[in-house]
Tab-separated table of C-alpha atoms in Angstrom:
chain	number	residue	atom	x	y	z
I	1	MET	CA	-93.378	-42.844	-16.784
I	2	LYS	CA	-92.408	-46.371	-16.027
I	3	LEU	CA	-89.026	-47.622	-17.167
I	4	ASN	CA	-88.259	-51.153	-18.018
I	5	LYS	CA	-85.616	-53.052	-16.052
I	6	LYS	CA	-82.872	-52.446	-18.596
I	7	ALA	CA	-83.499	-48.718	-18.625
I	8	GLN	CA	-83.576	-48.645	-14.820
I	9	ALA	CA	-80.157	-50.339	-14.634
I	10	THR	CA	-78.703	-47.877	-17.147
I	11	ALA	CA	-80.100	-44.960	-15.122
I	12	VAL	CA	-78.592	-46.314	-11.887
I	13	TYR	CA	-75.197	-46.881	-13.485
I	14	GLY	CA	-75.342	-43.426	-15.093
I	15	LEU	CA	-76.130	-41.836	-11.742
I	16	PHE	CA	-73.249	-43.780	-10.185
I	17	ALA	CA	-70.898	-42.491	-12.892
I	18	ILE	CA	-72.005	-38.896	-12.326
I	19	LEU	CA	-71.442	-39.290	-8.565
I	20	LEU	CA	-67.967	-40.668	-9.230
I	21	ILE	CA	-67.096	-37.699	-11.438
I	22	PHE	CA	-68.367	-35.359	-8.759
I	23	ALA	CA	-66.306	-37.212	-6.114
I	24	LEU	CA	-63.217	-36.893	-8.272
I	25	LEU	CA	-63.761	-33.156	-8.685
I	26	VAL	CA	-64.012	-32.784	-4.912
I	27	ILE	CA	-60.808	-34.806	-4.406
I	28	TYR	CA	-59.074	-32.824	-7.119
I	29	TRP	CA	-60.171	-29.544	-5.525
I	30	TYR	CA	-59.113	-30.668	-2.076
I	31	PHE	CA	-55.651	-31.929	-3.004
I	32	PHE	CA	-54.612	-29.664	-5.866
I	33	VAL	CA	-56.440	-26.352	-5.688
I	34	ILE	CA	-56.634	-25.601	-1.960
I	35	PRO	CA	-52.877	-26.161	-1.288
I	36	THR	CA	-51.902	-23.527	-3.876
I	37	ALA	CA	-53.735	-20.908	-1.838
I	38	ASN	CA	-51.281	-21.458	1.048
I	39	ILE	CA	-48.130	-21.107	-1.023
I	40	THR	CA	-46.300	-17.824	-0.630
I	41	PRO	CA	-43.452	-18.216	-3.048
I	42	SER	CA	-42.785	-14.503	-3.123
I	43	LYS	CA	-41.815	-14.412	0.563
I	44	GLU	CA	-38.340	-15.866	0.106
I	45	SER	CA	-37.775	-13.709	-2.949
I	46	LEU	CA	-38.591	-10.624	-0.917
I	47	VAL	CA	-36.132	-11.615	1.815
I	48	ALA	CA	-33.501	-12.307	-0.850
I	49	GLN	CA	-34.244	-8.964	-2.495
I	50	GLU	CA	-33.795	-7.209	0.843
I	51	LYS	CA	-30.540	-9.096	1.478
I	52	LEU	CA	-29.372	-8.087	-1.994
I	53	ASN	CA	-29.890	-4.431	-1.087
I	54	TYR	CA	-27.844	-4.804	2.095
I	55	ASP	CA	-25.077	-6.747	0.296
I	56	ILE	CA	-24.817	-3.905	-2.222
I	57	LEU	CA	-24.803	-1.381	0.608
I	58	LEU	CA	-21.947	-3.290	2.279
I	59	LEU	CA	-20.048	-3.411	-1.012
I	60	ASN	CA	-20.449	0.321	-1.592
I	61	TYR	CA	-19.444	0.979	2.013
I	62	LEU	CA	-16.133	-0.817	1.435
I	63	LYS	CA	-15.503	1.152	-1.776
I	64	THR	CA	-16.243	4.555	-0.256
I	65	PRO	CA	-13.254	6.916	-0.319
I	66	VAL	CA	-12.334	8.490	2.994
I	67	THR	CA	-9.702	11.006	4.029
I	68	VAL	CA	-7.426	9.868	6.850
I	69	ASN	CA	-4.484	12.020	7.947
I	70	GLU	CA	-4.809	13.974	4.684
I	71	ASN	CA	-4.548	10.794	2.622
I	72	GLU	CA	-7.417	9.548	0.532
I	73	ILE	CA	-7.950	5.840	1.107
I	74	PHE	CA	-10.956	3.497	0.981
I	75	MET	CA	-13.098	2.245	3.831
I	76	SER	CA	-11.612	-1.232	3.309
I	77	ASP	CA	-8.154	0.289	3.948
I	78	LEU	CA	-9.430	2.063	7.052
I	79	ILE	CA	-10.826	-1.240	8.375
I	80	ARG	CA	-7.413	-2.846	7.856
I	81	LEU	CA	-5.762	0.096	9.614
I	82	TYR	CA	-8.149	-0.357	12.531
I	83	ARG	CA	-7.334	-4.073	12.761
I	84	LYS	CA	-3.623	-3.203	12.989
I	85	ASP	CA	-3.978	-0.150	15.186
I	86	ALA	CA	-6.974	0.338	17.512
I	87	SER	CA	-6.419	4.110	17.571
I	88	TYR	CA	-8.262	4.249	14.222
I	89	LYS	CA	-11.459	2.943	15.842
I	90	GLU	CA	-13.045	6.362	16.417
I	91	LYS	CA	-12.329	7.465	12.864
I	92	LEU	CA	-13.746	4.227	11.514
I	93	LYS	CA	-16.888	4.565	13.671
I	94	GLU	CA	-17.378	8.159	12.603
I	95	GLU	CA	-17.033	7.414	8.885
I	96	SER	CA	-19.157	4.256	9.109
I	97	LEU	CA	-21.960	6.110	10.885
I	98	LYS	CA	-21.909	8.791	8.180
I	99	ILE	CA	-22.577	6.131	5.566
I	100	PHE	CA	-25.042	3.874	7.377
I	101	ASP	CA	-27.103	6.541	9.113
I	102	LYS	CA	-27.891	8.060	5.732
I	103	THR	CA	-29.075	4.808	4.216
I	104	MET	CA	-30.515	2.626	6.985
I	105	ASP	CA	-34.114	3.015	8.081
I	106	LYS	CA	-34.104	-0.058	10.347
I	107	LYS	CA	-32.145	-1.073	13.414
I	108	TYR	CA	-28.798	-2.544	12.444
I	109	SER	CA	-25.333	-3.346	13.664
I	110	LEU	CA	-21.955	-3.676	11.967
I	111	GLU	CA	-19.497	-6.201	13.353
I	112	ILE	CA	-15.848	-6.562	12.414
I	113	ASP	CA	-14.290	-9.929	13.247
I	114	GLY	CA	-17.097	-10.483	15.744
I	115	ASP	CA	-16.712	-7.146	17.549
I	116	LYS	CA	-19.610	-4.735	17.280
I	117	LEU	CA	-18.450	-1.436	15.811
I	118	ILE	CA	-21.692	0.519	15.391
I	119	GLY	CA	-25.460	0.038	15.572
I	120	GLU	CA	-28.228	-0.741	18.017
I	121	LEU	CA	-28.716	-4.455	17.472
I	122	GLU	CA	-27.012	-6.808	19.860
I	123	LYS	CA	-24.947	-9.754	18.680
I	124	SER	CA	-27.110	-12.664	17.564
I	125	GLU	CA	-30.033	-10.322	16.886
I	126	GLY	CA	-31.200	-9.498	13.388
I	127	SER	CA	-33.074	-11.454	10.780
I	128	ILE	CA	-30.915	-10.580	7.778
I	129	ILE	CA	-27.174	-10.947	7.825
I	130	SER	CA	-25.007	-9.612	5.070
I	131	GLN	CA	-21.467	-10.900	5.395
I	132	THR	CA	-18.229	-10.499	3.501
I	133	GLN	CA	-14.465	-10.779	3.888
I	134	ILE	CA	-11.692	-8.407	2.974
I	135	PRO	CA	-8.019	-9.326	2.678
I	136	GLY	CA	-5.566	-8.411	5.412
I	137	ASN	CA	-2.833	-10.142	7.417
I	138	GLU	CA	-5.674	-12.533	8.137
I	139	ASN	CA	-8.945	-12.155	6.245
I	140	ILE	CA	-11.223	-9.699	8.051
I	141	VAL	CA	-14.885	-10.677	8.394
I	142	LEU	CA	-17.583	-7.996	8.242
I	143	GLU	CA	-21.181	-8.653	9.241
I	144	LEU	CA	-24.049	-6.278	8.738
I	145	ARG	CA	-27.074	-7.351	10.805
I	146	ILE	CA	-30.511	-5.919	10.176
Q	1	MET	CA	-70.770	-58.783	-19.041
Q	2	LYS	CA	-73.885	-56.694	-18.710
Q	3	LYS	CA	-74.124	-53.871	-21.197
Q	4	GLY	CA	-75.130	-51.352	-18.507
Q	5	ILE	CA	-71.844	-51.639	-16.668
Q	6	PHE	CA	-69.903	-50.227	-19.610
Q	7	LEU	CA	-70.549	-46.528	-18.805
Q	8	PRO	CA	-69.548	-46.628	-15.110
Q	9	MET	CA	-66.432	-48.670	-15.967
Q	10	LEU	CA	-65.458	-46.157	-18.619
Q	11	ALA	CA	-66.028	-43.360	-16.103
Q	12	ILE	CA	-63.891	-45.084	-13.474
Q	13	ILE	CA	-61.041	-45.763	-15.911
Q	14	LEU	CA	-61.171	-42.167	-17.165
Q	15	LEU	CA	-61.220	-40.868	-13.615
Q	16	ILE	CA	-58.173	-42.938	-12.712
Q	17	ILE	CA	-56.283	-41.765	-15.796
Q	18	ILE	CA	-57.253	-38.098	-15.385
Q	19	GLY	CA	-56.587	-38.240	-11.642
Q	20	THR	CA	-53.119	-39.752	-12.086
Q	21	LEU	CA	-52.154	-37.320	-14.839
Q	22	GLY	CA	-53.539	-34.431	-12.832
Q	23	MET	CA	-51.573	-35.474	-9.782
Q	24	ILE	CA	-48.306	-35.726	-11.715
Q	25	PHE	CA	-48.869	-32.505	-13.629
Q	26	TYR	CA	-50.092	-30.410	-10.736
Q	27	GLY	CA	-47.526	-31.839	-8.353
Q	28	ASP	CA	-44.768	-30.666	-10.696
Q	29	ILE	CA	-46.324	-27.218	-11.045
Q	30	LEU	CA	-46.578	-26.833	-7.278
Q	31	LYS	CA	-43.032	-27.984	-6.780
Q	32	SER	CA	-41.577	-25.772	-9.490
Q	33	LYS	CA	-43.615	-22.756	-8.376
Q	34	ASN	CA	-42.326	-23.164	-4.871
Q	35	GLU	CA	-38.714	-23.794	-5.804
Q	36	VAL	CA	-38.231	-21.482	-8.766
Q	37	VAL	CA	-40.110	-18.456	-7.545
Q	38	GLY	CA	-39.131	-18.867	-3.924
Q	39	GLU	CA	-36.066	-20.822	-2.990
Q	40	LYS	CA	-34.242	-20.874	-6.299
Q	41	SER	CA	-34.635	-17.219	-7.128
Q	42	ALA	CA	-33.460	-16.383	-3.615
Q	43	GLU	CA	-30.394	-18.550	-4.126
Q	44	VAL	CA	-29.711	-16.998	-7.535
Q	45	ILE	CA	-29.929	-13.484	-6.074
Q	46	ASN	CA	-27.633	-14.478	-3.210
Q	47	PHE	CA	-25.166	-16.004	-5.654
Q	48	ILE	CA	-25.057	-12.799	-7.725
Q	49	THR	CA	-24.203	-10.649	-4.709
Q	50	GLU	CA	-21.723	-13.216	-3.417
Q	51	SER	CA	-19.990	-13.022	-6.789
Q	52	GLU	CA	-19.924	-9.218	-6.683
Q	53	LEU	CA	-18.342	-9.348	-3.239
Q	54	ASN	CA	-15.798	-11.862	-4.561
Q	55	TYR	CA	-14.922	-9.546	-7.489
Q	56	PHE	CA	-14.394	-6.781	-4.971
Q	57	TYR	CA	-12.189	-9.136	-2.956
Q	58	ILE	CA	-10.023	-9.650	-6.070
Q	59	LYS	CA	-9.691	-5.902	-6.662
Q	60	ASP	CA	-8.991	-5.174	-3.009
Q	61	SER	CA	-6.415	-7.981	-2.877
Q	62	ALA	CA	-4.708	-6.510	-5.933
Q	63	ARG	CA	-4.386	-3.101	-4.225
Q	64	LEU	CA	-3.089	-4.679	-1.063
Q	65	ALA	CA	-0.656	-6.917	-2.957
Q	66	TRP	CA	0.632	-3.827	-4.770
Q	67	CYS	CA	1.287	-2.074	-1.450
Q	68	ASP	CA	2.966	-5.181	-0.008
Q	69	SER	CA	5.168	-5.390	-3.090
Q	70	LEU	CA	6.305	-1.794	-2.652
Q	71	VAL	CA	7.430	-2.688	0.863
Q	72	ASP	CA	9.162	-5.841	-0.424
Q	73	MET	CA	10.933	-3.761	-3.086
Q	74	SER	CA	12.213	-1.262	-0.548
Q	75	SER	CA	13.517	-3.980	1.770
Q	76	GLY	CA	14.972	-6.095	-1.030
Q	77	LYS	CA	13.030	-9.161	0.049
Q	78	ASN	CA	14.393	-12.474	-1.283
Q	79	ILE	CA	17.259	-10.889	-3.183
Q	80	PRO	CA	20.794	-12.121	-2.508
Q	81	CYS	CA	22.395	-8.658	-2.384
Q	82	ILE	CA	21.794	-7.353	1.111
Q	83	TYR	CA	24.514	-5.549	3.000
Q	84	ASN	CA	23.905	-4.394	6.588
Q	85	ASP	CA	20.147	-4.814	5.956
Q	86	TYR	CA	20.309	-2.565	2.915
Q	87	PRO	CA	19.589	-3.795	-0.599
Q	88	ILE	CA	22.713	-3.345	-2.686
Q	89	TRP	CA	22.170	-2.508	-6.303
Q	90	ASP	CA	24.735	-4.327	-8.305
Q	91	ILE	CA	25.717	-2.328	-11.334
Q	92	GLY	CA	29.179	-3.819	-11.816
Q	93	ILE	CA	30.430	-5.441	-14.993
Q	94	ASN	CA	29.851	-9.024	-13.779
Q	95	LYS	CA	26.656	-8.006	-12.138
Q	96	ASN	CA	24.222	-10.319	-10.467
Q	97	GLU	CA	21.000	-10.043	-12.493
Q	98	GLU	CA	18.929	-10.476	-9.356
Q	99	CYS	CA	20.356	-7.255	-7.998
Q	100	ASP	CA	20.323	-5.174	-11.142
Q	101	PRO	CA	18.279	-2.029	-10.441
Q	102	ALA	CA	17.225	-1.914	-14.092
Q	103	ASP	CA	15.466	-5.210	-13.466
Q	104	TYR	CA	13.123	-3.681	-10.911
Q	105	LYS	CA	9.968	-4.261	-12.956
Q	106	ARG	CA	10.587	-7.989	-13.201
Q	107	ARG	CA	11.277	-8.120	-9.471
Q	108	PHE	CA	8.164	-6.120	-8.711
Q	109	ASN	CA	6.152	-8.549	-10.839
Q	110	ALA	CA	7.527	-11.469	-8.873
Q	111	TYR	CA	6.693	-9.830	-5.532
Q	112	PHE	CA	3.242	-8.924	-6.746
Q	113	LYS	CA	2.540	-12.452	-7.984
Q	114	ASP	CA	3.472	-13.932	-4.591
Q	115	ASN	CA	1.467	-11.428	-2.599
Q	116	PHE	CA	-1.609	-11.491	-4.837
Q	117	GLU	CA	-1.747	-15.273	-4.895
Q	118	LYS	CA	-1.419	-15.390	-1.119
Q	119	TYR	CA	-4.685	-13.424	-0.797
Q	120	LEU	CA	-6.546	-15.161	-3.632
Q	121	SER	CA	-5.694	-18.632	-2.343
Q	122	ARG	CA	-7.538	-17.895	0.896
Q	123	LYS	CA	-10.789	-17.898	-1.071
Q	124	ASN	CA	-9.716	-20.463	-3.662
Q	125	ILE	CA	-9.985	-17.902	-6.435
Q	126	SER	CA	-8.185	-18.682	-9.644
Q	127	PHE	CA	-7.250	-15.591	-11.648
Q	128	GLU	CA	-4.841	-15.333	-14.555
Q	129	TYR	CA	-3.634	-11.857	-15.355
Q	130	ASP	CA	-0.935	-9.664	-16.821
Q	131	LEU	CA	0.501	-6.931	-14.669
Q	132	ASP	CA	1.016	-3.668	-16.531
Q	133	VAL	CA	3.418	-1.955	-14.160
Q	134	ASN	CA	3.737	1.243	-16.208
Q	135	ASN	CA	0.002	1.904	-16.401
Q	136	LYS	CA	-0.704	0.409	-12.989
Q	137	LYS	CA	-3.286	-1.995	-14.330
Q	138	ILE	CA	-3.999	-5.640	-13.821
Q	139	LEU	CA	-5.339	-7.090	-17.030
Q	140	PRO	CA	-7.205	-10.389	-16.801
Q	141	LYS	CA	-6.201	-13.055	-19.325
Q	142	ASN	CA	-9.573	-14.768	-19.052
Q	143	ASN	CA	-12.903	-14.084	-17.460
Q	144	VAL	CA	-13.075	-14.854	-13.775
Q	145	GLU	CA	-15.878	-17.323	-13.208
Q	146	PHE	CA	-17.813	-18.357	-10.181
Q	147	GLU	CA	-20.188	-21.289	-10.379
Q	148	LYS	CA	-22.892	-22.647	-8.138
Q	149	GLN	CA	-25.103	-25.689	-8.371
Q	150	ILE	CA	-28.668	-25.053	-7.263
Q	151	GLY	CA	-30.507	-28.363	-7.499
Q	152	LYS	CA	-30.342	-29.354	-11.149
Q	153	LEU	CA	-29.583	-25.798	-12.147
Q	154	SER	CA	-25.985	-24.711	-12.645
Q	155	ILE	CA	-25.453	-20.963	-12.629
Q	156	GLN	CA	-22.337	-19.028	-13.519
Q	157	SER	CA	-21.155	-15.527	-12.925
Q	158	ARG	CA	-18.499	-14.198	-15.294
Q	159	GLN	CA	-16.564	-10.949	-15.157
Q	160	ASN	CA	-13.449	-9.414	-16.590
Q	161	PRO	CA	-12.185	-7.456	-13.600
Q	162	ILE	CA	-9.628	-4.959	-14.886
Q	163	VAL	CA	-8.016	-3.485	-11.810
Q	164	ASN	CA	-6.750	0.077	-11.885
Q	165	ILE	CA	-4.276	0.764	-9.141
Q	166	GLU	CA	-4.285	4.503	-8.845
Q	167	LEU	CA	-1.717	4.739	-6.154
Q	168	LEU	CA	1.809	5.979	-6.367
Q	169	ASP	CA	4.137	7.471	-8.916
Q	170	ASN	CA	7.036	5.598	-7.427
Q	171	PHE	CA	7.985	3.970	-10.703
Q	172	ASP	CA	8.568	7.371	-12.197
Q	173	ASP	CA	10.810	7.948	-9.192
Q	174	PHE	CA	12.670	4.761	-10.000
Q	175	GLU	CA	13.175	5.838	-13.591
Q	176	VAL	CA	14.762	9.114	-12.416
Q	177	LEU	CA	16.933	7.225	-9.990
Q	178	LEU	CA	18.104	4.802	-12.648
Q	179	TYR	CA	18.959	7.668	-14.963
Q	180	CYS	CA	21.344	9.013	-12.336
Q	181	ILE	CA	22.830	5.657	-11.399
Q	182	TYR	CA	23.900	4.865	-14.930
Q	183	LYS	CA	24.974	8.400	-15.699
Q	184	GLU	CA	28.522	9.623	-15.597
Q	185	GLY	CA	28.937	11.923	-12.629
Q	186	ARG	CA	26.518	9.761	-10.673
Q	187	GLU	CA	27.245	11.402	-7.333
Q	188	GLU	CA	26.340	14.891	-8.595
Q	189	CYS	CA	23.194	13.628	-10.258
Q	190	LEU	CA	22.052	11.764	-7.132
Q	191	LYS	CA	22.629	14.904	-5.104
Q	192	GLU	CA	20.558	16.894	-7.577
Q	193	ILE	CA	17.558	14.612	-7.338
Q	194	GLY	CA	17.772	14.627	-3.556
Q	195	ALA	CA	19.328	11.237	-2.784
Q	196	LYS	CA	21.320	11.475	0.437
Q	197	ALA	CA	24.182	9.243	1.521
Q	198	VAL	CA	23.150	7.833	4.926
Q	199	PHE	CA	25.816	5.208	5.521
Q	200	SER	CA	29.222	4.449	4.198
Q	201	ASP	CA	32.001	1.991	4.929
Q	202	GLU	CA	34.824	0.393	3.017
Q	203	ASN	CA	32.465	-1.869	1.054
Q	204	ALA	CA	29.421	0.152	0.156
Q	205	LYS	CA	27.760	3.494	0.181
Q	206	ILE	CA	24.090	3.627	1.107
Q	207	TYR	CA	21.725	6.296	-0.174
Q	208	GLU	CA	18.264	7.263	0.903
Q	209	TYR	CA	16.382	8.621	-2.042
Q	210	LYS	CA	12.957	9.593	-0.849
Q	211	SER	CA	10.142	8.503	1.317
Q	212	ILE	CA	6.813	7.549	-0.201
Q	213	LYS	CA	3.540	6.948	1.554
Q	214	ASN	CA	2.125	3.444	1.494
Q	215	PRO	CA	-1.524	4.134	0.684
Q	216	CYS	CA	-2.696	0.919	2.314
Q	217	ASP	CA	-1.291	1.435	5.790
Q	218	LEU	CA	-0.220	5.111	5.549
Q	219	LYS	CA	3.300	4.251	6.665
Q	220	ASP	CA	6.376	5.691	5.000
Q	221	ILE	CA	8.337	3.512	2.639
Q	222	ASN	CA	11.916	4.637	2.257
Q	223	ILE	CA	13.610	4.029	-1.042
Q	224	VAL	CA	17.028	3.068	0.213
Q	225	PHE	CA	19.702	1.469	-1.869
Q	226	GLY	CA	23.399	0.787	-1.694
Q	227	ILE	CA	26.139	0.817	-4.268
Q	228	GLU	CA	29.470	-0.930	-3.938
Q	229	LYS	CA	32.115	1.493	-2.831
Q	230	THR	CA	34.279	0.994	-5.912
Q	231	LEU	CA	31.377	2.083	-8.088
Q	232	ALA	CA	29.863	4.694	-5.838
Q	233	SER	CA	31.674	7.745	-7.021
């Protein structure tokens, strides 16, 4: 079939239009679809979720009742006692280990005002840090590293 | 203009419009997916736990402030009636209100306010409350709020932290003591409840009532008080 000149021009322009649409689809795919495949938005949420668990663990640790010299006090009180009087260190270690060894399935360390109290991780190690302060003569800083 | 060019031009214009819209729309989706599901939710979760730890800080500060106030009460901190380091309870006719033993709840409130605010100010926490000394409760007047700005999003955490201070029965002890002090035959009554005279001179007689355990540091707090000699017997 032989087309006249006008029909030939229309066919060429039509083909050009189709190629342009195809080119746009490729660009669209390249810039907008492929990048979504590399996004892992859940990763940060998972880390936050894990940190949440350790923050709650730290909170419950501070609220745990403990018997010291036949008096029932809380772990937060025992920490304050230890900061005033180092002779409470062994008692604090013992009670802290009871709580953390039951709940932790990863390597961890607990630091009080920068001094490591229990755990296997060295200072500056650990990917998750759960930190809080309790009142005392000066505020006491607790860090749980996992 | 040639008629044949109309279709490709239309296609190009459409492509530009669709492409631009697509870029804006998809760019926003990508950004929001990344921020909301990842970063922002992580920040929201962190904020929630930070707030919980701050509420615990308030409750723990309240306990500690209570203990500190017991010590202040026993030493007669900031009151003008101290004799030989002992707080003198003024029960005379022209008595100094500051030293009136019957006023102990108001004094305790004042000590507590100072001590509690000392701890709260370290974390810039604002907390309005009423202290119910009899029931050992701290009742918030308003919700305690913490706020954080995450990008354009402002999130708030609100709680009404009623603090129960299940510590000592020392106020019952005070009530018994006051009963004796204002009773006729005071000396006999004080002896009966176990208050011992530990010091005496021409001006005052000092009694030691009992020793209570400070639950925060496990040290003994002695309830010691003095009465002017003219009123002591």
